[in-house]
Tab-separated table of C-alpha atoms in Angstrom:
chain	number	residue	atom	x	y	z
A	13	UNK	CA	-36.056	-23.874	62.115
A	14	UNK	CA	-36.933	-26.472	59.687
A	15	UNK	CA	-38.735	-30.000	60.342
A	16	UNK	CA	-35.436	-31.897	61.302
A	17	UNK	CA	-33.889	-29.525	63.333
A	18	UNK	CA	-36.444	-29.424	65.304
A	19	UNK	CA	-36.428	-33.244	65.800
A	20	UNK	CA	-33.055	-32.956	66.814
A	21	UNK	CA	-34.016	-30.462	69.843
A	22	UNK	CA	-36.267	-32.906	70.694
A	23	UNK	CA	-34.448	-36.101	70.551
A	24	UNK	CA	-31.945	-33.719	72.880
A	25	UNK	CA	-34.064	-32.763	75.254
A	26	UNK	CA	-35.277	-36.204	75.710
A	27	UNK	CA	-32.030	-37.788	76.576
A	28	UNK	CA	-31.500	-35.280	78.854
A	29	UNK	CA	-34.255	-37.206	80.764
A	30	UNK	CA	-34.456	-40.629	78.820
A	31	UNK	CA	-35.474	-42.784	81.702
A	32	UNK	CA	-38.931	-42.383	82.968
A	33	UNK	CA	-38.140	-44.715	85.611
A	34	UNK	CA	-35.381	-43.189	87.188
A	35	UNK	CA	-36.348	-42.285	90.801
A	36	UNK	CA	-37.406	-38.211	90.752
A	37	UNK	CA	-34.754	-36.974	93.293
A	38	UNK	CA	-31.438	-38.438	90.057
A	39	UNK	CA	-33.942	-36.505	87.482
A	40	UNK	CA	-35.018	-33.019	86.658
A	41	UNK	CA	-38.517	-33.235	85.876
A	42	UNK	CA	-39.611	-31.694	82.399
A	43	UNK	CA	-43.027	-32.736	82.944
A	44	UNK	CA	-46.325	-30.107	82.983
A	45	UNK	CA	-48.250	-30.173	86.238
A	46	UNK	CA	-51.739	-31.955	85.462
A	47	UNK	CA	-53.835	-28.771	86.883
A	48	UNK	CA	-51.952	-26.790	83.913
A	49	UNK	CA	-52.449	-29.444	81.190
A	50	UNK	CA	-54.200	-27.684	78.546
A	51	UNK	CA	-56.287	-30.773	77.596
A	52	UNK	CA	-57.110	-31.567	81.645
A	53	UNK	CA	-58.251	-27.489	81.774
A	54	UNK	CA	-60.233	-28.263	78.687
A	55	UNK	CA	-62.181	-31.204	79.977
A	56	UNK	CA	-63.466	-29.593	83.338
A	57	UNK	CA	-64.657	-26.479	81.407
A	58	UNK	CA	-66.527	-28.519	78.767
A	59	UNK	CA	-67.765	-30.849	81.232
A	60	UNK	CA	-68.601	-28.477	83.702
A	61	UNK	CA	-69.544	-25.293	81.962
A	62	UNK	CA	-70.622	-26.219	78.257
A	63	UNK	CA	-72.011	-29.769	79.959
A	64	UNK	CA	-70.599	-31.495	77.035
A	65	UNK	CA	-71.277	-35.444	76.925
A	66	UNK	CA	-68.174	-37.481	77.317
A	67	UNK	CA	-68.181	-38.545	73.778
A	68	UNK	CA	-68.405	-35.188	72.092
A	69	UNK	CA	-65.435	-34.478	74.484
A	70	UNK	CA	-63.895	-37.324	73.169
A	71	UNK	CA	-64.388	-36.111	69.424
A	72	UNK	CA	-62.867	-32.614	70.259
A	73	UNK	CA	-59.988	-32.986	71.657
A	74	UNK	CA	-58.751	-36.392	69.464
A	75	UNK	CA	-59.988	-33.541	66.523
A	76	UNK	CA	-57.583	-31.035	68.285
A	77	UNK	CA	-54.877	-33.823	68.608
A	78	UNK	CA	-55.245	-34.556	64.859
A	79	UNK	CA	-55.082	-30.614	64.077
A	80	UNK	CA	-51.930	-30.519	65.613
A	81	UNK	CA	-50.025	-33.570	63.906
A	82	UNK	CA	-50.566	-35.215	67.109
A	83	UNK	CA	-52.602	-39.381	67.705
A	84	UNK	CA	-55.760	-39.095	68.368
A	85	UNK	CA	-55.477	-41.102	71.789
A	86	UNK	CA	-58.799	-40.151	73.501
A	87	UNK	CA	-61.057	-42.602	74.814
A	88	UNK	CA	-64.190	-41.858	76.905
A	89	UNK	CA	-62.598	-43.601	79.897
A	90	UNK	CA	-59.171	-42.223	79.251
A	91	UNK	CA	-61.516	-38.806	79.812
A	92	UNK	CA	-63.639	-39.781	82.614
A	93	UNK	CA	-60.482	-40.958	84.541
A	94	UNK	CA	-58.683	-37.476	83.856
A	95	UNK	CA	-61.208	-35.475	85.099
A	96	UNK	CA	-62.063	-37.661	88.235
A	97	UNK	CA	-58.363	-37.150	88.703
A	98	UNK	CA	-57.787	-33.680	87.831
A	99	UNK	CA	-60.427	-31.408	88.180
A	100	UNK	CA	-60.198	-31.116	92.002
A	101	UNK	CA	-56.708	-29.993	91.448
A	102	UNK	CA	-57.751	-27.508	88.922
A	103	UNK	CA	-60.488	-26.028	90.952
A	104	UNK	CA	-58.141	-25.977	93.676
A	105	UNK	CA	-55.254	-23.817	91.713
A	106	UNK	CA	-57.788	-21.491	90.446
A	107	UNK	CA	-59.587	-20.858	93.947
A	108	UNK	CA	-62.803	-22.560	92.911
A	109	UNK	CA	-64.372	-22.653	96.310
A	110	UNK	CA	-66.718	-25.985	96.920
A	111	UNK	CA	-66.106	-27.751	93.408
A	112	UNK	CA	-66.890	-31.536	93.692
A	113	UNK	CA	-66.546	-33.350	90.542
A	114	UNK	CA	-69.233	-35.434	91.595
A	115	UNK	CA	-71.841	-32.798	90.522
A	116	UNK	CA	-70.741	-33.196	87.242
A	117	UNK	CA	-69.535	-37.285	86.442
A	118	UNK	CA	-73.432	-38.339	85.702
A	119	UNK	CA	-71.233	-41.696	86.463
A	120	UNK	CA	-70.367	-43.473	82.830
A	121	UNK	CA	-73.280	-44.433	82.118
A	122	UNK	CA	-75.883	-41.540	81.533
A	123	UNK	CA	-78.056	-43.767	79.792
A	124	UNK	CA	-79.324	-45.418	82.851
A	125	UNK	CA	-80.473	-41.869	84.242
A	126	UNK	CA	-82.957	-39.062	83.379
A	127	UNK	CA	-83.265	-35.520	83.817
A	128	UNK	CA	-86.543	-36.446	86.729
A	129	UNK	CA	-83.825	-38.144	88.830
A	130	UNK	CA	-81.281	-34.921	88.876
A	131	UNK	CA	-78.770	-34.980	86.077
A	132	UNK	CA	-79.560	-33.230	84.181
A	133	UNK	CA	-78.162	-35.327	81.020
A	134	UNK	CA	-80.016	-36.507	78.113
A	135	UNK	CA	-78.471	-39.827	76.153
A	136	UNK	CA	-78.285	-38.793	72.450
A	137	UNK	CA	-77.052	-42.535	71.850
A	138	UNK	CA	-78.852	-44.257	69.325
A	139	UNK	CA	-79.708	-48.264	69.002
A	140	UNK	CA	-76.365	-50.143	69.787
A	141	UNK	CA	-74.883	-50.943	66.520
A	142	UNK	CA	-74.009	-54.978	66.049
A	143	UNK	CA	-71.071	-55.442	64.288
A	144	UNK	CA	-71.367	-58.161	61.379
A	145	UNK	CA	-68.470	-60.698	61.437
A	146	UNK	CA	-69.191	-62.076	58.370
A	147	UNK	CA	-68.679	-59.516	56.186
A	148	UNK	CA	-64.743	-59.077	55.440
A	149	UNK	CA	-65.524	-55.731	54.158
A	150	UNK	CA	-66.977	-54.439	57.368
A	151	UNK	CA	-64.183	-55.760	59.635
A	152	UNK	CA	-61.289	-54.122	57.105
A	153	UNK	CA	-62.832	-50.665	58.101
A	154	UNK	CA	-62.835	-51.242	62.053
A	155	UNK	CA	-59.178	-53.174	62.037
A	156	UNK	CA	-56.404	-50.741	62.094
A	157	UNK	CA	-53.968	-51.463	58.840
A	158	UNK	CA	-49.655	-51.868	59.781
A	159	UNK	CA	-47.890	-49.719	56.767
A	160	UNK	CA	-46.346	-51.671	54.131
A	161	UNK	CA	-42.802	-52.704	54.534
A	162	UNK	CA	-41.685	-50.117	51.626
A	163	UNK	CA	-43.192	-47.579	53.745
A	164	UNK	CA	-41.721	-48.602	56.974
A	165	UNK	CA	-38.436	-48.773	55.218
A	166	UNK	CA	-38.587	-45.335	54.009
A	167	UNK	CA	-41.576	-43.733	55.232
A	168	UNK	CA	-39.853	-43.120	58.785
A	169	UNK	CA	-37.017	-41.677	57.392
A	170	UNK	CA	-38.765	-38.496	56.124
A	171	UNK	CA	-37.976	-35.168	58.070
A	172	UNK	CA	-41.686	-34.878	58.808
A	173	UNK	CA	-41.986	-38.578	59.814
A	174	UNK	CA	-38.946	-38.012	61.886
A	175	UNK	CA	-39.975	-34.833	63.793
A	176	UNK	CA	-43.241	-36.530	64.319
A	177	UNK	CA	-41.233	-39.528	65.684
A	178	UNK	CA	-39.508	-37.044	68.142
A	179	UNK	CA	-42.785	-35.620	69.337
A	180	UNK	CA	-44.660	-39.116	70.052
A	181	UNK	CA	-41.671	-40.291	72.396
A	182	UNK	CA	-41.520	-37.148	74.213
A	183	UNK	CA	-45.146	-36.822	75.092
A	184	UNK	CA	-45.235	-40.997	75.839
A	185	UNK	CA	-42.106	-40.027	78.468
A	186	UNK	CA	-43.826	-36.795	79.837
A	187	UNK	CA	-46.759	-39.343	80.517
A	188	UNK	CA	-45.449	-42.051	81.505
A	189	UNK	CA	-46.842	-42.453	84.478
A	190	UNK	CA	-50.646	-41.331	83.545
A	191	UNK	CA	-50.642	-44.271	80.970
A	192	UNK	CA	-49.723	-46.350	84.149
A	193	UNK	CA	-52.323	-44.888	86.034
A	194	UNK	CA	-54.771	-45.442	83.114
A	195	UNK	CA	-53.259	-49.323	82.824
A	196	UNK	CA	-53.958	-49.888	86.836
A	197	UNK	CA	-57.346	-48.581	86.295
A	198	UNK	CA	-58.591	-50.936	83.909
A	199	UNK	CA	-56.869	-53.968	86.089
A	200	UNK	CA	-57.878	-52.805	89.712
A	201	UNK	CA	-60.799	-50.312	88.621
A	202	UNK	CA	-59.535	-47.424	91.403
A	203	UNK	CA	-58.030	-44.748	90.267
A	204	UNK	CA	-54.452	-43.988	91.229
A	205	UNK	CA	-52.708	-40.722	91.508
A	206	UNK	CA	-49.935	-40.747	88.955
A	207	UNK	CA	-47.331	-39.638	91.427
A	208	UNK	CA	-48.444	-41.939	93.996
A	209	UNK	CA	-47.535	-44.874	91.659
A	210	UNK	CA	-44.362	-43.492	90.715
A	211	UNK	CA	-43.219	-42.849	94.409
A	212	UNK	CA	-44.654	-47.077	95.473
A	213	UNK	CA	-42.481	-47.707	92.379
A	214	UNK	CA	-39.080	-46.221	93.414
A	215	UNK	CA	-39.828	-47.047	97.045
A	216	UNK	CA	-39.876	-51.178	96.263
């Protein structure tokens, strides 16, 4: 199946189920439970097991995102928050008797601890890095660059650029609701079950 056929599955599958915000019981739900989301499995096992830092989780799975054609969306609080929400579940599916995510958070900060006081975690951050504003070279790297209008004229109308299209709105429907999640965590700073907001959403 070539590049633009398989758009067109998409794009069908997604209007099957084009409204995220239709209330779950008018809907079939397409979407992957988060205790069998690859990426969720991946964090608790290289948090947990490999006691990876949350930025080089960060680097491997936006690397793994970028492998796969896919935006490299990963932040180290878009990380924290999915395993604070997930990993319970997770241990729970798998029979993981007495897991507490706790053991392994180290809070956000790991700096501010040392391995005397129990965690195990050693900062290999270096000297905070000051950005200088007055040099227009230095702020075109770190600013994000919009395509030219040729390109968004005919760019986007590639077969690649379309399948690729395709994929981003499906996986921005499937998580709809995590990005909301995500979005009342950085406005409230608790975190919110995903499925809890979405049932206080259709219940107003």
């Amino acid at each position: 199946m070539d590049s633009l056929k398989r758009a067109r599955v998409i794009k069908s599958e997604i209007e099957k189920n084009i409204s995220v915000l239709t209330p779950e019981d008018k809907k079939v739900s397409t979407r992957r439970n988060d205790d069998e989301d690859p990426e969720n499995v991946a964090i608790k096992s290289l948090r947990q097991e490999q006691k990876w830092s949350w930025n080089e989780i960060v680097d491997h799975l936006n690397q793994e995102r970028l492998n796969k054609g896919e935006a490299a969306i990963f932040t180290e609080t878009a990380v924290y928050s999915r395993y604070v929400r997930n990993t319970p579940r997770i241990a729970t599916s798998i029979g993981e008797i007495g897991f507490d995510p706790k053991d392994y958070m180290h809070l956000r900060n790991p700096n501010k601890y040392t391995q005397a006081q129990g965690t195990g975690v050693i900062s290999k951050a270096g000297k905070k890095r000051i950005k200088d504003y007055d040099n227009a070279t230095e702020l075109k790297a770190n600013v994000r660059q919009p395509v030219t209008a040729e390109l968004q004229d005919k760019g986007l109308e590639e077969v690649e650029k379309t399948e690729q299209l395709m994929k981003a709105v499906a996986k921005c429907e499937r998580n709809f609701w995590k990005y909301v999640a995500d979005e009342m965590e950085r406005a409230t700073t608790k975190m919110y079950d995903p499925e809890e907001l979405a049932s206080r959403f259709h219940a107003i």
